[in-house]
Every structure is written in structure tokens, then in C-alpha cells.
Coordinates of C-alpha atoms and ligand atoms in Angstrom, one line a residue:
M1 CA -21.0 -11.9 6.8
F2 CA -19.3 -9.4 4.5
L3 CA -17.7 -12.2 2.7
A4 CA -21.1 -13.5 1.6
R5 CA -21.8 -10.1 0.0
L6 CA -18.4 -10.0 -1.5
L7 CA -19.0 -13.5 -3.0
S8 CA -22.2 -12.4 -4.6
L9 CA -20.6 -9.3 -6.1
I10 CA -17.5 -11.0 -7.3
P11 CA -18.4 -14.6 -8.0
F12 CA -15.1 -15.3 -9.8
L13 CA -13.1 -14.7 -6.7
A14 CA -14.4 -17.9 -5.2
L15 CA -13.3 -17.1 -1.7
P16 CA -13.7 -19.9 0.8
L17 CA -16.0 -19.2 3.7
P18 CA -14.2 -18.6 6.9
S19 CA -14.5 -21.1 9.6
G20 CA -15.6 -18.5 12.2
S21 CA -19.1 -18.1 13.3
L22 CA -20.2 -15.2 11.2
S23 CA -23.7 -14.0 11.6
L24 CA -25.2 -13.9 8.2
S25 CA -28.8 -13.2 9.1
L26 CA -28.1 -10.2 11.4
S27 CA -26.1 -8.4 8.8
Q28 CA -28.3 -8.9 5.8
P29 CA -30.5 -5.8 6.1
R30 CA -27.7 -3.4 6.6
Q31 CA -25.7 -5.0 3.8
S32 CA -28.5 -4.9 1.3
S33 CA -29.2 -1.3 2.2
L34 CA -25.6 -0.4 1.6
D35 CA -25.6 -2.2 -1.7
T36 CA -28.8 -0.4 -2.7
F37 CA -27.2 2.9 -1.7
V38 CA -24.0 2.3 -3.7
T39 CA -26.1 1.4 -6.8
S40 CA -28.4 4.4 -6.6
E41 CA -25.6 6.9 -5.6
S42 CA -23.4 5.7 -8.4
A43 CA -26.0 6.8 -10.9
V44 CA -26.3 10.2 -9.1
A45 CA -22.5 10.5 -9.0
L46 CA -22.0 9.8 -12.7
A47 CA -24.7 12.3 -13.6
G48 CA -23.1 14.8 -11.2
V49 CA -19.7 14.4 -12.9
L50 CA -21.2 14.9 -16.4
A51 CA -23.2 17.9 -15.3
N52 CA -19.9 19.7 -14.6
I53 CA -18.3 19.1 -18.0
G54 CA -18.7 21.5 -20.9
P55 CA -20.1 22.4 -23.2
S56 CA -23.4 20.7 -22.5
G57 CA -23.2 19.9 -18.8
A58 CA -26.3 21.0 -17.0
K59 CA -24.5 22.8 -14.2
C60 CA -21.5 24.5 -16.0
E61 CA -22.9 27.0 -18.4
G62 CA -20.1 28.8 -20.3
A63 CA -17.5 26.0 -19.8
A64 CA -15.7 25.2 -23.1
S65 CA -15.9 21.8 -24.7
G66 CA -14.2 19.2 -22.6
V67 CA -13.6 21.5 -19.6
V68 CA -14.3 19.9 -16.2
I69 CA -15.2 22.5 -13.6
A70 CA -14.5 21.6 -10.0
S71 CA -18.0 22.6 -8.8
P72 CA -20.8 24.8 -9.9
S73 CA -20.3 26.9 -6.8
L74 CA -19.7 30.5 -7.8
T75 CA -19.3 32.1 -4.4
S76 CA -18.1 31.0 -1.0
P77 CA -16.2 29.2 -2.4
D78 CA -15.8 30.1 -6.1
Y79 CA -14.8 26.8 -7.7
D80 CA -15.8 27.7 -11.3
Y81 CA -12.4 26.7 -12.6
E82 CA -10.8 23.7 -14.1
W83 CA -8.1 22.3 -11.9
I84 CA -5.7 20.0 -13.8
R85 CA -5.5 17.6 -10.9
D86 CA -9.3 17.2 -10.4
A87 CA -10.0 17.0 -14.1
S88 CA -7.3 14.4 -14.7
L89 CA -8.5 12.2 -11.9
V90 CA -12.1 12.5 -13.1
N91 CA -11.1 11.6 -16.6
K92 CA -9.0 8.7 -15.5
M93 CA -12.2 7.3 -13.9
L94 CA -14.2 7.9 -17.1
I95 CA -11.5 6.3 -19.2
D96 CA -11.5 3.2 -17.0
R97 CA -15.2 2.9 -17.3
Y98 CA -15.1 3.4 -21.1
T99 CA -12.1 1.2 -21.9
Q100 CA -13.4 -1.6 -19.7
G101 CA -16.5 -1.7 -21.9
R102 CA -18.8 -0.5 -19.2
D103 CA -20.1 2.7 -20.8
S104 CA -19.7 3.4 -24.5
S105 CA -21.4 6.8 -24.2
L106 CA -18.3 8.3 -22.6
Q107 CA -16.1 8.4 -25.7
G108 CA -17.1 11.9 -26.8
T109 CA -16.7 13.3 -23.3
I110 CA -13.2 11.8 -22.9
E111 CA -12.0 12.9 -26.3
S112 CA -13.3 16.4 -25.9
W113 CA -11.3 16.7 -22.7
I114 CA -8.2 15.4 -24.4
S115 CA -8.6 18.0 -27.2
S116 CA -9.2 20.8 -24.6
M117 CA -6.0 19.8 -22.7
A118 CA -3.9 20.1 -25.9
I119 CA -5.1 23.8 -26.0
I120 CA -4.7 24.5 -22.3
Q121 CA -1.1 23.2 -22.3
Q122 CA -0.2 26.0 -24.8
V123 CA -1.8 28.8 -22.8
P124 CA 0.8 31.1 -21.2
N125 CA 0.0 31.6 -17.6
P126 CA 1.6 32.9 -14.4
S127 CA 3.7 29.7 -14.0
G128 CA 5.3 30.2 -17.5
N129 CA 4.5 29.0 -21.0
V130 CA 4.5 25.5 -22.3
S131 CA 8.3 25.3 -22.3
T132 CA 9.1 27.4 -19.3
G133 CA 7.0 25.8 -16.5
G134 CA 3.5 26.7 -17.5
L135 CA 2.5 23.0 -17.4
G136 CA 2.6 23.3 -13.6
E137 CA -0.2 25.8 -13.5
P138 CA -2.9 24.4 -11.2
K139 CA -6.1 25.9 -12.6
F140 CA -7.6 27.7 -15.6
N141 CA -10.8 29.6 -16.2
P142 CA -13.7 27.6 -17.7
D143 CA -13.2 29.3 -21.1
M144 CA -9.6 27.9 -21.0
T145 CA -8.0 31.3 -20.5
A146 CA -5.3 31.7 -17.8
F147 CA -6.2 32.4 -14.2
T148 CA -3.9 35.3 -13.3
G149 CA -4.8 35.9 -9.6
A150 CA -2.5 35.0 -6.7
W151 CA -2.4 31.2 -6.1
G152 CA -0.3 28.4 -4.7
R153 CA 1.7 27.6 -7.8
P154 CA 3.2 25.6 -9.3
Q155 CA 1.5 22.3 -8.5
R156 CA 3.5 19.6 -10.1
D157 CA 1.0 16.7 -9.8
G158 CA -1.2 18.0 -12.6
P159 CA 1.0 17.0 -15.6
A160 CA 1.6 13.6 -14.1
L161 CA -2.0 12.8 -13.5
R162 CA -3.0 14.1 -16.9
A163 CA -0.3 12.0 -18.6
T164 CA -1.5 8.9 -16.7
A165 CA -5.1 9.4 -17.8
M166 CA -4.1 10.0 -21.4
M167 CA -1.6 7.0 -21.4
T168 CA -4.4 4.7 -20.1
Y169 CA -6.5 5.9 -23.1
A170 CA -3.5 5.5 -25.4
S171 CA -3.0 1.9 -24.4
Y172 CA -6.7 1.2 -25.1
K173 CA -6.5 2.9 -28.5
L174 CA -3.4 0.9 -29.4
S175 CA -5.2 -2.3 -28.5
Q176 CA -7.9 -1.3 -30.9
G177 CA -5.3 -0.8 -33.6
N178 CA -5.8 3.0 -33.7
T179 CA -2.2 4.1 -33.9
S180 CA -2.9 7.3 -35.7
Y181 CA -5.0 8.8 -32.8
V182 CA -2.2 7.9 -30.3
Q183 CA 0.5 9.3 -32.5
D184 CA -1.2 12.4 -33.8
V185 CA -3.5 13.4 -30.9
L186 CA -2.5 11.8 -27.6
W187 CA 1.3 11.5 -27.7
P188 CA 2.0 15.2 -28.4
S189 CA 0.3 16.1 -25.1
I190 CA 1.7 13.2 -23.2
T191 CA 5.3 13.8 -24.1
L192 CA 5.0 17.5 -23.0
D193 CA 3.7 16.4 -19.6
L194 CA 6.3 13.6 -19.1
G195 CA 9.1 15.9 -20.1
Y196 CA 7.9 18.4 -17.5
V197 CA 7.8 15.7 -14.8
A198 CA 11.2 14.3 -15.7
Q199 CA 12.7 17.8 -15.6
N200 CA 11.0 19.3 -12.6
W201 CA 10.2 16.5 -10.1
N202 CA 13.3 17.4 -8.2
Q203 CA 11.9 20.9 -7.3
T204 CA 9.4 21.7 -4.6
G205 CA 5.9 22.9 -5.4
F206 CA 2.5 23.3 -3.8
D207 CA 0.7 20.2 -2.5
L208 CA -2.7 18.9 -3.6
W209 CA -4.4 21.0 -0.9
E210 CA -2.7 24.1 -2.4
E211 CA -1.3 25.2 0.9
L212 CA 2.3 23.9 1.4
D213 CA 5.3 24.5 -0.8
G214 CA 7.4 21.4 -0.3
S215 CA 7.6 17.8 -1.4
S216 CA 4.2 16.0 -1.4
F217 CA 4.0 12.2 -1.2
F218 CA 0.9 12.3 -3.4
T219 CA 2.6 14.5 -6.0
L220 CA 5.8 12.4 -6.1
L221 CA 4.0 9.0 -6.3
S222 CA 1.8 10.4 -9.1
Q223 CA 5.0 11.6 -10.9
Y224 CA 6.7 8.2 -10.4
R225 CA 3.6 6.4 -11.8
S226 CA 3.5 8.6 -14.9
L227 CA 7.1 8.0 -15.8
Q228 CA 6.9 4.3 -15.0
Q229 CA 3.7 3.8 -16.9
A230 CA 5.3 5.5 -19.9
A231 CA 8.0 2.9 -20.6
P232 CA 6.1 0.8 -23.2
L233 CA 4.8 3.8 -25.0
A234 CA 8.1 5.7 -24.9
A235 CA 9.7 2.7 -26.6
L236 CA 7.3 3.3 -29.5
Y237 CA 7.2 7.1 -29.6
E238 CA 10.4 8.5 -28.2
D239 CA 14.1 8.2 -29.1
A240 CA 16.0 5.7 -27.0
G241 CA 17.8 8.6 -25.2
T242 CA 14.6 10.2 -24.0
A243 CA 13.0 6.9 -23.0
S244 CA 16.0 5.9 -20.9
A245 CA 16.3 9.4 -19.4
W246 CA 12.7 9.1 -18.2
Q247 CA 13.3 5.7 -16.8
V248 CA 16.3 7.0 -14.9
Q249 CA 14.2 9.8 -13.4
A250 CA 11.4 7.3 -12.6
D251 CA 13.9 5.2 -10.6
N252 CA 15.2 8.3 -8.9
I253 CA 11.7 9.4 -7.8
L254 CA 11.0 5.9 -6.4
C255 CA 14.2 6.1 -4.4
F256 CA 13.3 9.5 -3.0
L257 CA 9.8 8.4 -2.2
Q258 CA 11.2 5.9 0.3
S259 CA 12.3 8.8 2.5
F260 CA 8.7 9.7 3.4
W261 CA 8.3 6.6 5.6
D262 CA 8.6 7.5 9.2
A263 CA 9.7 4.2 10.7
S264 CA 9.5 5.5 14.3
S265 CA 5.9 6.6 14.0
S266 CA 5.0 3.9 11.5
Y267 CA 3.3 6.1 9.0
T268 CA 4.1 7.9 5.8
L269 CA 4.7 11.6 6.0
A270 CA 2.4 13.5 3.6
N271 CA 4.9 16.3 3.0
I272 CA 8.6 16.8 3.6
N273 CA 10.9 19.7 2.8
L274 CA 8.8 22.2 4.5
A275 CA 9.0 24.3 7.6
S276 CA 5.7 23.2 9.1
T277 CA 5.0 21.7 12.4
R278 CA 2.3 19.4 11.1
S279 CA 2.1 15.7 12.2
G280 CA 2.4 14.6 8.5
L281 CA -0.8 12.5 8.9
D282 CA -2.9 13.4 5.9
A283 CA -5.4 11.9 3.5
N284 CA -2.8 12.8 0.9
T285 CA -1.3 9.4 1.5
L286 CA -4.6 7.5 1.2
L287 CA -5.2 9.2 -2.1
A288 CA -1.6 8.4 -3.2
S289 CA -2.1 4.7 -2.5
I290 CA -5.4 4.3 -4.3
H291 CA -4.2 6.2 -7.4
A292 CA -1.0 4.1 -7.5
F293 CA -3.0 0.8 -7.2
D294 CA -1.7 -1.8 -9.6
P295 CA -3.6 -5.1 -9.4
S296 CA -0.5 -6.9 -10.7
A297 CA 1.9 -5.5 -8.1
G298 CA 0.9 -7.5 -5.1
C299 CA 1.5 -5.8 -1.7
D300 CA 4.6 -4.0 -2.8
A301 CA 5.6 -1.4 -0.2
A302 CA 8.0 0.6 -2.4
T303 CA 5.1 1.7 -4.7
F304 CA 2.8 2.0 -1.7
Q305 CA 0.3 -0.6 -2.9
P306 CA -3.0 -0.5 -0.9
C307 CA -2.3 -3.8 0.8
S308 CA 1.4 -3.1 1.5
D309 CA 2.4 -3.2 5.2
Q310 CA 3.4 0.5 5.1
A311 CA 0.2 1.6 3.4
L312 CA -1.9 -0.4 5.9
A313 CA 0.0 0.9 8.9
N314 CA -0.4 4.4 7.5
H315 CA -4.2 3.8 6.9
K316 CA -4.6 3.0 10.6
A317 CA -2.6 6.1 11.7
V318 CA -4.4 8.5 9.4
V319 CA -7.9 7.1 10.4
D320 CA -7.0 7.1 14.1
S321 CA -5.9 10.8 13.8
F322 CA -9.5 11.7 13.0
R323 CA -11.3 9.7 15.7
S324 CA -11.4 12.3 18.3
L325 CA -11.0 15.3 16.0
Y326 CA -14.6 15.6 15.0
S327 CA -17.4 15.4 17.5
L328 CA -19.5 13.5 14.9
N329 CA -17.0 10.6 15.2
S330 CA -17.8 9.9 18.8
Q331 CA -20.8 7.8 17.7
Y332 CA -18.6 5.2 16.1
A333 CA -16.9 2.3 17.9
P334 CA -13.1 2.5 18.7
D335 CA -12.0 0.2 15.8
A336 CA -14.7 1.1 13.3
A337 CA -14.7 3.5 10.4
V338 CA -15.0 7.2 11.1
A339 CA -15.4 10.4 9.0
I340 CA -12.1 11.4 7.4
G341 CA -10.9 14.9 6.6
R342 CA -7.7 16.2 5.0
Y343 CA -5.4 16.5 8.0
E344 CA -5.9 17.2 11.6
E345 CA -4.5 20.8 11.6
D346 CA -7.0 21.8 8.8
V347 CA -8.8 25.1 9.4
Y348 CA -10.4 25.5 5.9
Y349 CA -14.2 26.0 6.6
N350 CA -13.2 25.2 10.2
G351 CA -11.7 21.9 9.3
N352 CA -14.4 19.2 8.4
P353 CA -14.6 15.7 7.1
W354 CA -14.4 15.4 3.3
Y355 CA -16.4 12.9 1.2
L356 CA -13.5 12.1 -1.0
A357 CA -11.2 11.5 1.9
T358 CA -13.7 9.2 3.6
L359 CA -14.2 7.3 0.4
A360 CA -10.5 7.0 -0.2
A361 CA -10.2 5.3 3.1
A362 CA -12.8 2.8 1.9
E363 CA -11.3 2.4 -1.5
Q364 CA -7.8 1.5 -0.2
L365 CA -9.3 -1.3 1.8
Y366 CA -11.4 -2.7 -1.1
S367 CA -8.3 -2.6 -3.3
A368 CA -6.3 -4.4 -0.6
L369 CA -9.1 -7.1 -0.4
H370 CA -8.9 -7.6 -4.2
T371 CA -5.1 -8.3 -4.0
W372 CA -5.4 -10.6 -1.1
S373 CA -8.1 -12.5 -2.9
S374 CA -6.0 -12.8 -6.1
Q375 CA -3.0 -14.1 -4.1
S376 CA -5.1 -16.2 -1.8
S377 CA -3.2 -15.1 1.3
I378 CA -2.5 -12.2 3.6
T379 CA 0.9 -11.5 5.0
V380 CA 1.1 -9.7 8.3
T381 CA 4.5 -8.0 9.2
T382 CA 5.5 -6.3 12.4
T383 CA 4.7 -3.0 10.6
S384 CA 1.2 -4.0 9.6
Q385 CA 0.4 -6.1 12.7
P386 CA -1.4 -3.1 14.5
F387 CA -3.6 -2.6 11.5
F388 CA -4.6 -6.3 11.4
A389 CA -5.1 -6.4 15.2
Q390 CA -8.1 -4.1 14.7
F391 CA -9.9 -7.1 13.3
L392 CA -8.2 -10.0 15.1
S393 CA -6.4 -8.8 18.3
S394 CA -4.3 -12.0 18.6
I395 CA -2.9 -11.9 15.0
Q396 CA 0.9 -12.4 14.8
P397 CA 3.2 -11.7 11.9
G398 CA 3.1 -14.5 9.3
T399 CA 1.4 -15.5 6.1
Y400 CA -2.2 -16.7 6.3
S401 CA -3.6 -18.6 3.4
S402 CA -7.2 -18.2 2.3
S403 CA -8.1 -21.5 3.9
T404 CA -7.3 -20.3 7.5
S405 CA -9.7 -18.8 9.9
E406 CA -7.4 -15.8 10.4
Y407 CA -7.8 -14.9 6.7
G408 CA -11.6 -15.2 6.9
T409 CA -11.8 -13.1 10.1
I410 CA -9.5 -10.4 8.7
T411 CA -11.1 -10.1 5.3
S412 CA -14.6 -9.9 6.9
G413 CA -13.3 -7.2 9.3
V414 CA -11.6 -5.2 6.6
Q415 CA -14.7 -5.4 4.4
G416 CA -16.8 -4.3 7.3
M417 CA -14.6 -1.3 8.0
A418 CA -14.5 -0.3 4.3
D419 CA -18.3 -0.6 4.2
G420 CA -18.4 1.5 7.4
F421 CA -16.7 4.5 5.6
V422 CA -19.3 4.2 2.8
G423 CA -22.0 4.0 5.4
I424 CA -20.9 7.3 6.8
V425 CA -21.1 8.9 3.4
Q426 CA -24.6 7.3 3.1
Q427 CA -25.5 8.8 6.5
Y428 CA -24.4 12.3 5.6
V429 CA -25.1 12.5 1.8
G430 CA -26.8 15.7 0.7
P431 CA -30.4 16.1 -0.6
E432 CA -31.0 13.9 -3.7
G433 CA -27.6 12.2 -3.3
G434 CA -25.6 15.4 -3.8
L435 CA -22.0 15.3 -2.7
S436 CA -20.4 18.6 -1.6
E437 CA -16.8 19.0 -0.7
Q438 CA -17.2 18.6 3.0
F439 CA -19.7 17.7 5.7
D440 CA -19.8 19.5 9.0
K441 CA -17.7 17.9 11.8
S442 CA -20.5 18.2 14.4
S443 CA -23.8 18.1 12.6
G444 CA -22.8 16.3 9.4
T445 CA -24.6 18.9 7.2
P446 CA -23.0 19.2 3.8
T447 CA -20.8 22.3 3.5
S448 CA -18.4 24.2 1.3
A449 CA -18.7 23.7 -2.5
V450 CA -21.8 21.8 -3.7
D451 CA -21.7 19.1 -6.3
L452 CA -17.9 18.7 -6.2
T453 CA -16.9 16.8 -9.3
W454 CA -14.0 15.1 -7.5
S455 CA -16.4 13.9 -4.7
Y456 CA -18.6 12.2 -7.3
A457 CA -15.6 10.7 -9.1
S458 CA -14.3 9.3 -5.8
F459 CA -17.6 7.7 -5.1
L460 CA -17.4 5.9 -8.5
T461 CA -13.8 4.7 -8.1
M462 CA -14.8 3.5 -4.6
A463 CA -17.8 1.6 -6.0
D464 CA -15.6 0.0 -8.7
A465 CA -13.1 -1.2 -6.2
R466 CA -15.9 -2.5 -4.0
A467 CA -17.3 -4.4 -7.0
G468 CA -13.8 -5.8 -7.9
L469 CA -13.7 -3.7 -11.1
V470 CA -10.0 -2.8 -10.9
P471 CA -8.0 -0.5 -13.1
A472 CA -5.4 -1.8 -15.5
S473 CA -1.8 -2.6 -14.4
W474 CA 0.6 0.3 -15.0
G475 CA 3.9 -1.6 -14.5
A476 CA 4.5 -1.1 -10.8
S477 CA 5.7 -4.7 -10.5
S478 CA 8.8 -3.8 -12.5
A479 CA 9.6 -1.0 -10.2
S480 CA 13.3 -0.7 -9.3
I481 CA 15.1 1.4 -6.8
P482 CA 18.6 2.3 -8.0
P483 CA 21.3 0.7 -5.9
G484 CA 23.3 3.0 -3.7
A485 CA 22.4 6.5 -2.6
C486 CA 19.4 8.3 -4.1
Q487 CA 19.9 11.2 -6.5
P488 CA 19.1 14.5 -4.8
G489 CA 15.4 15.0 -4.6
P490 CA 13.7 18.4 -4.1
Q491 CA 15.3 20.7 -1.6
P492 CA 13.3 23.0 0.7
A493 CA 13.1 26.6 -0.3
M494 CA 15.6 28.6 1.7
V495 CA 15.8 32.2 2.9
Q496 CA 18.9 34.2 3.9
L497 CA 18.9 35.4 7.5
T498 CA 21.6 37.9 8.6
F499 CA 22.1 37.9 12.4
V500 CA 23.7 41.0 13.8
E501 CA 24.6 41.0 17.5
D502 CA 25.9 44.0 19.3
A503 CA 28.4 42.5 21.8
T504 CA 31.5 43.7 23.6
T505 CA 34.2 41.1 23.8
T506 CA 37.6 40.8 25.3
Y507 CA 40.7 40.0 23.3
G508 CA 40.7 36.3 22.3
Q509 CA 37.0 36.0 22.7
N510 CA 34.8 35.2 19.7
L511 CA 31.1 35.2 19.1
F512 CA 29.1 32.2 17.8
L513 CA 25.4 31.5 17.2
T514 CA 23.6 28.2 18.0
G515 CA 20.0 27.1 17.9
S516 CA 17.3 24.6 17.5
I517 CA 17.6 23.8 13.8
S518 CA 20.3 22.0 11.9
Q519 CA 21.4 25.2 10.1
L520 CA 22.2 26.6 13.6
S521 CA 24.0 23.4 14.6
D522 CA 21.2 21.9 16.7
W523 CA 22.4 23.7 19.9
S524 CA 25.9 22.5 19.5
T525 CA 28.6 24.7 21.0
T526 CA 31.5 23.1 19.2
D527 CA 29.9 23.4 15.7
A528 CA 28.2 26.7 16.3
V529 CA 28.0 29.3 13.5
A530 CA 31.0 31.8 13.7
L531 CA 30.2 35.5 13.5
S532 CA 32.5 38.1 11.9
S533 CA 33.7 41.1 13.9
S534 CA 34.5 43.3 10.9
A535 CA 32.0 45.9 12.1
Y536 CA 32.8 45.5 15.8
P537 CA 31.0 45.8 18.2
D538 CA 28.4 44.4 15.7
W539 CA 29.2 40.8 15.0
Q540 CA 27.4 39.2 12.1
A541 CA 26.7 36.1 10.1
T542 CA 24.4 35.2 7.3
V543 CA 22.7 31.7 7.4
A544 CA 20.3 30.0 4.9
V545 CA 17.4 28.4 6.7
P546 CA 14.2 26.8 5.4
A547 CA 11.5 29.4 4.5
G548 CA 9.0 29.9 7.2
V549 CA 10.8 27.8 9.8
S550 CA 10.3 28.8 13.5
F551 CA 13.3 28.2 15.7
Q552 CA 15.1 29.3 18.9
Y553 CA 18.6 30.5 19.2
K554 CA 21.2 32.2 21.4
F555 CA 24.6 33.7 21.0
I556 CA 27.6 32.4 22.9
K557 CA 31.1 33.8 23.6
V558 CA 33.9 31.3 23.3
E559 CA 37.5 31.7 24.4
D560 CA 39.9 28.7 24.6
G561 CA 37.0 26.3 24.5
Q562 CA 35.2 28.1 27.4
V563 CA 31.6 28.9 26.5
T564 CA 29.6 31.8 28.0
W565 CA 25.9 31.7 27.2
E566 CA 23.6 34.7 26.9
S567 CA 21.0 34.9 29.7
D568 CA 17.6 33.2 29.3
P569 CA 15.1 32.9 27.8
N570 CA 16.0 31.5 24.4
R571 CA 15.5 33.9 21.6
E572 CA 12.8 33.0 19.0
Y573 CA 12.3 33.8 15.4
T574 CA 10.2 32.7 12.4
A575 CA 11.8 33.1 9.0
P576 CA 9.9 34.8 6.2
S577 CA 8.4 32.6 3.5
S578 CA 10.7 34.1 0.9
G579 CA 13.5 36.7 0.4
S580 CA 15.8 37.6 3.3
A581 CA 15.8 39.3 6.7
T582 CA 18.1 40.9 9.1
I583 CA 17.8 40.2 12.9
D584 CA 19.3 42.8 15.3
D585 CA 20.1 41.7 18.8
T586 CA 22.1 43.0 21.7
W587 CA 24.1 40.7 24.0
R588 CA 22.5 40.0 27.4
Ligands
NAG601 C1 8.3 30.8 -23.8 O1 9.0 31.8 -23.1 C2 10.3 31.8 -23.5 C3 11.0 32.8 -22.6 O2 10.3 34.0 -22.5 C4 10.5 32.2 -25.0 O3 11.8 32.2 -25.3 C5 9.7 31.1 -25.8 O4 9.7 31.5 -27.1 C6 8.3 31.0 -25.3 N1 7.7 29.8 -26.0 C7 6.5 29.8 -26.4 C8 6.0 28.6 -27.1 O5 5.8 30.8 -26.4
NAG602 C1 -9.1 6.5 -34.1 O1 -9.8 7.1 -33.0 C2 -10.3 8.4 -33.4 C3 -10.8 9.0 -32.1 O2 -11.7 8.2 -31.5 C4 -11.4 8.2 -34.4 O3 -11.9 9.5 -34.7 C5 -10.8 7.6 -35.6 O4 -11.9 7.3 -36.6 C6 -10.2 6.3 -35.2 N1 -9.5 5.8 -36.4 C7 -9.5 4.5 -36.7 C8 -8.7 4.1 -37.9 O5 -10.2 3.7 -36.1
NAG603 C1 16.6 18.5 -11.8 O1 16.8 17.4 -12.7 C2 17.1 17.9 -14.0 C3 17.1 16.7 -14.9 O2 18.1 15.8 -14.5 C4 18.3 18.8 -14.0 O3 18.5 19.3 -15.3 C5 18.1 19.9 -13.1 O4 19.3 20.7 -13.0 C6 17.7 19.4 -11.7 N1 17.3 20.6 -10.9 C7 17.6 20.7 -9.6 C8 17.1 22.0 -8.9 O5 18.3 19.9 -9.0

């Protein structure tokens, strides 16, 4: 059924009809209503994006030329700022439309943004100046001055996403023979951002939701893409040493990215290197996959292509994590699309589904369908089997060519699920097609910031993927993970804890500390942390632990291998988020 619609939208794909008994007639009304919605909402979404871009956007009075505000909402929440991440993703979408010849009116908007970014890059801000880390500043005022309030900074995805958008435009300009614009206007900005990425990817920073200081999968995959995409341009505009140094860091990032895969749970951890107890299931990873989509890279797992077995297993895990989280989702069938939020522990505005997360879940599937169609087959592995079993419960690992009934059943089912996510957005779209940031988890009423630019952009990239209008390749197929061990990636932020225990001991007896985290030897009594008795009867030791980590611990007395434990219960402590602390205890 869905295949018929796909065929009509993408005639050149020439998919064979599956041999199953698909009910065309029953599904027609819903299909055509969804098609109509996608067409009408795409027009609303493009107008919604342009209304938030200065200087002439209808909803962003006072924004400088080229500045993309996140939303016209001025209070509860105040989103009248330009976030580098949001603006770069929005402009990447505009650049794809323009460079694919679909909307020639966008040139001025795109080039105004590029000019404004050259100015903003030079604005000193709380993260530093252009050469001391200021490129990692997450947001600026709409008049391009620095935002100086407290914030989760730096956020290191911004420079990577900005460089990716600008490099996509640079490739187009080169194809038009316009080398001067690339050399004089684009490259000076791009090289600053790529230099920042190459130098700083190995440090932690705040994630795309601006809450966690650690290593974000979205950030690192965006950083990898930017350096990998740079190779052909760096060969033209950089010395050989810089070009090869960037490639070395690209390969190092790709290597580090492989450590986010949690094989035992079969999903990708959204963040590592942080002292959080979150599950790691997060729309961060869906967004990472769609923005790393390369239609020439097949179903490569290392670069987390939408149809890769890891990205599909992760899709199922993330989607399933929202099934029972929102009461609104109880109306949908067990294997059907549901409303998707950021992550299950989210409490922002009480934790609701987001339009852009729900649309990302759809876009990943549409992009996967495109690749399967181009390669005329689907490969099921033991990793992706549970994902595919949602559509064909008997499916076994193997490769299914487009002439098989399995292929037809699966592509129909995947298309149906993807359309289901879009149908949920249709169900809960705001008045006149408005897309806010969130919709209420019980009532579905739009909430938080109105007219979120990123929500509108995510609708347009979803619609493009649904129509088979794919972005240009960025070189993912030449990805290479360096042989041997990875170079060190970012390390978690650490704080120094000084443990002081008042304990009377007998001659020959020594005091040790052991506890529930690796820095406290994971409850080992033989590798426990030794304390010094130089201030007896106070024994003490200083240990570096991850900032913010919660743990349990106890002191032990050891003499000739004989261990005496303190009495129960275990002691508990949560490390501060920065600095140091002293913990005073008395033996018991
Ligand atoms: C950036 O800050 C550093 C350290 O304060 C200073 O040496 C340098 O001149 C500044 N660069 C610019 C472009 O302002
Ligand atoms: C190159 O592109 C810029 C920006 O669009 C334009 O102003 C300029 O006229 C172009 N130059 C040529 C030689 O096409
Ligand atoms: C990160 O990598 C850069 C470039 O190789 C290096 O100069 C820097 O020392 C590294 N920083 C950390 C914290 O490892």
C-alpha cells in the first residue's frame, strides 16, 4: 500500500510490487490525506523559517541581517537568540533546497547568514575570543552581540554544523565556477571552525540539549562529518600539513565514536563521559543519524547511516522508550509510531514529545528506504533483526533482494511506520500549521516556544526525505577507522575529593577506602585506596572522581591480609560538579 504511494512520488526508483496481499483501496484515503498535509505543511514550514530570519522576517523584528532566531517567543521561554546549532541546521536545509535547484529565491537569505556568521565568529564572548575558544559559544543576541548570562557552555557541535552547511554551499559555488566567493568569503569562516573542531573535539562540552557536560554522540558525529567532508576542499585551500592533520583527527573521532555502541543493550549511548544515571536512550542519536546521512555510503554502521544495523536497532530502542512514557501514546498500536521526545528522564516543561524528535524518527526511516531502494536489497543482521521483526515477525538474518516478498513487506511496513510519525505531527499540529517546540504528553496541545525555527526545518528535511530528495554525499563511504587503539577521546571532568576518616588502629593495621566506582576500586579490598596516617588519628587520601558522580563507599582496616569492614549501611556521597571537597567521617 505504501509502496504504491512511494512509487508515485519517486517514479525513478522503479520498485517492484511486493507479492504480498496489500490492501491498496483501504489505505488510499489516509495516504492521500497525509500527502496533502505534507504538501500544505511544507509551505507553512518554509514561511515559518523565513519569518524568523532577519532583517525582514515577519516575526523577528530587530534581528540583524542573516540572523536566525530560534523562536519569536520572548518569555516563558525566551528564545529570542541565535543558536549556532539551530541556525546551521536551518541553513543546511535552505542550502540543500537552493543548490538542488528547488528554490532560487533563497540565495540572498543564505548569503546573508554566511556574512553574519563571519561577524559573529569574531565576537568575544564568555567562551573566549575567536582564537581562544569563543567559537564554541552556543548562542548570541539577535543583534549579534555576545550573550553574557550563565549558560551551558561551550557547545562544540556549533562550529562543526556551521562548517558543514558552508562547505555544502562551497561545493555548489565551485561547481558553478565561482572560486572567488569560496576563497574570499566562505573559506575564511570554514577554516576557523574546522580548526576549532580539530583542536577541541577531544574535550568534553555541553550536549545539544544544553544540560550535560560530557561527550555527546550527536556532537562527535557532527564533528566527524565536518572534518571528513572537508578533505576535497582542504586539498584546495589548506597546506598539506593542515589538511592531513584534519584527516588524522577525523579518523580519531570516528574511532572514538565506536565506543558509544552499547552491545549488551543494542543501542547507541547518547552521551558518555558524564556522571549521570540516564539510560542513554535519547533522540540525540536519531538526529545524529539523519544529519550524517550520505546517500552514497550504503548502510555503513561506523558512520551510523540511517539504514545501518546499529542505527535501526537504536531507532527501535529509542522509539520503544517513549511508548509508555506519554499517556498520549497509549492510543497507538504496539509496533506503530508514537510521539517522540528528547529522552525519558526529561523534565523540561514536564517532559513532552517534541515535533523535531518525532519528525527525526520519520526521517531516519525515509532515508533508510532510499538507500535500500538504491541498492535493491535489505540486509538483516542479528543486531537489526528485532527492528525488522516489527514488520515481519518471522524475518531472519540475511540479505533480501527487492524481488522477494520479505523486501516488499518490510519496506511497506517501514514506510507505514514513518508515515505514522508524520501522522502524529498532523494530529497535533498547532493552529494554522504552527509548529511549537513541544506538544503536551497528555492532551497533545502545543507547548513551550511557538514557531520554533528548528521544528519547521525538521518538517522540511523530513518531507524531502519522504519525497526521495536526498542531500549530497559528504564522503562517508571513504571513512576509515585507524588500525589499533583509538587516540584518547574526551575525558570526563574530574573533581578532587579528600576523604578524612578519624580511626584508631592497632600497630600493623592500615586504613583503606573502597567503593562503588572505579576510582574507588569497585569494592575491591585488595586494590582499595590506601590512606595516610600522617595526621593520626585522622587518616586521609585524595581521589579524583567524575564531577557530579553519586557513589557508595566504606573504609576498611587491613592487617596481614585480614579485612575488617566498617558497620553498615554503606556511606553515600555525590561529588560536586566542579572544584573539590573534603569528606569527614569517623570509623564505625
Ligand atoms: C584573544 O585573547 C588572547 C588572550 O587573551 C589574546 O592574546 C588575543 O590577542 C585575542 N585575540 C583576538 C583576535 O582578540
Ligand atoms: C560569486 O558569488 C557571489 C555570491 O553569490 C556573487 O556575488 C558573485 O557575483 C559571483 N561571482 C561570479 C564570478 O559569478
Ligand atoms: C586535543 O588534541 C589536540 C590536537 O591534537 C592537542 O593539541 C591537545 O593537547 C589535546 N587535548 C587534550 C585535552 O587531550
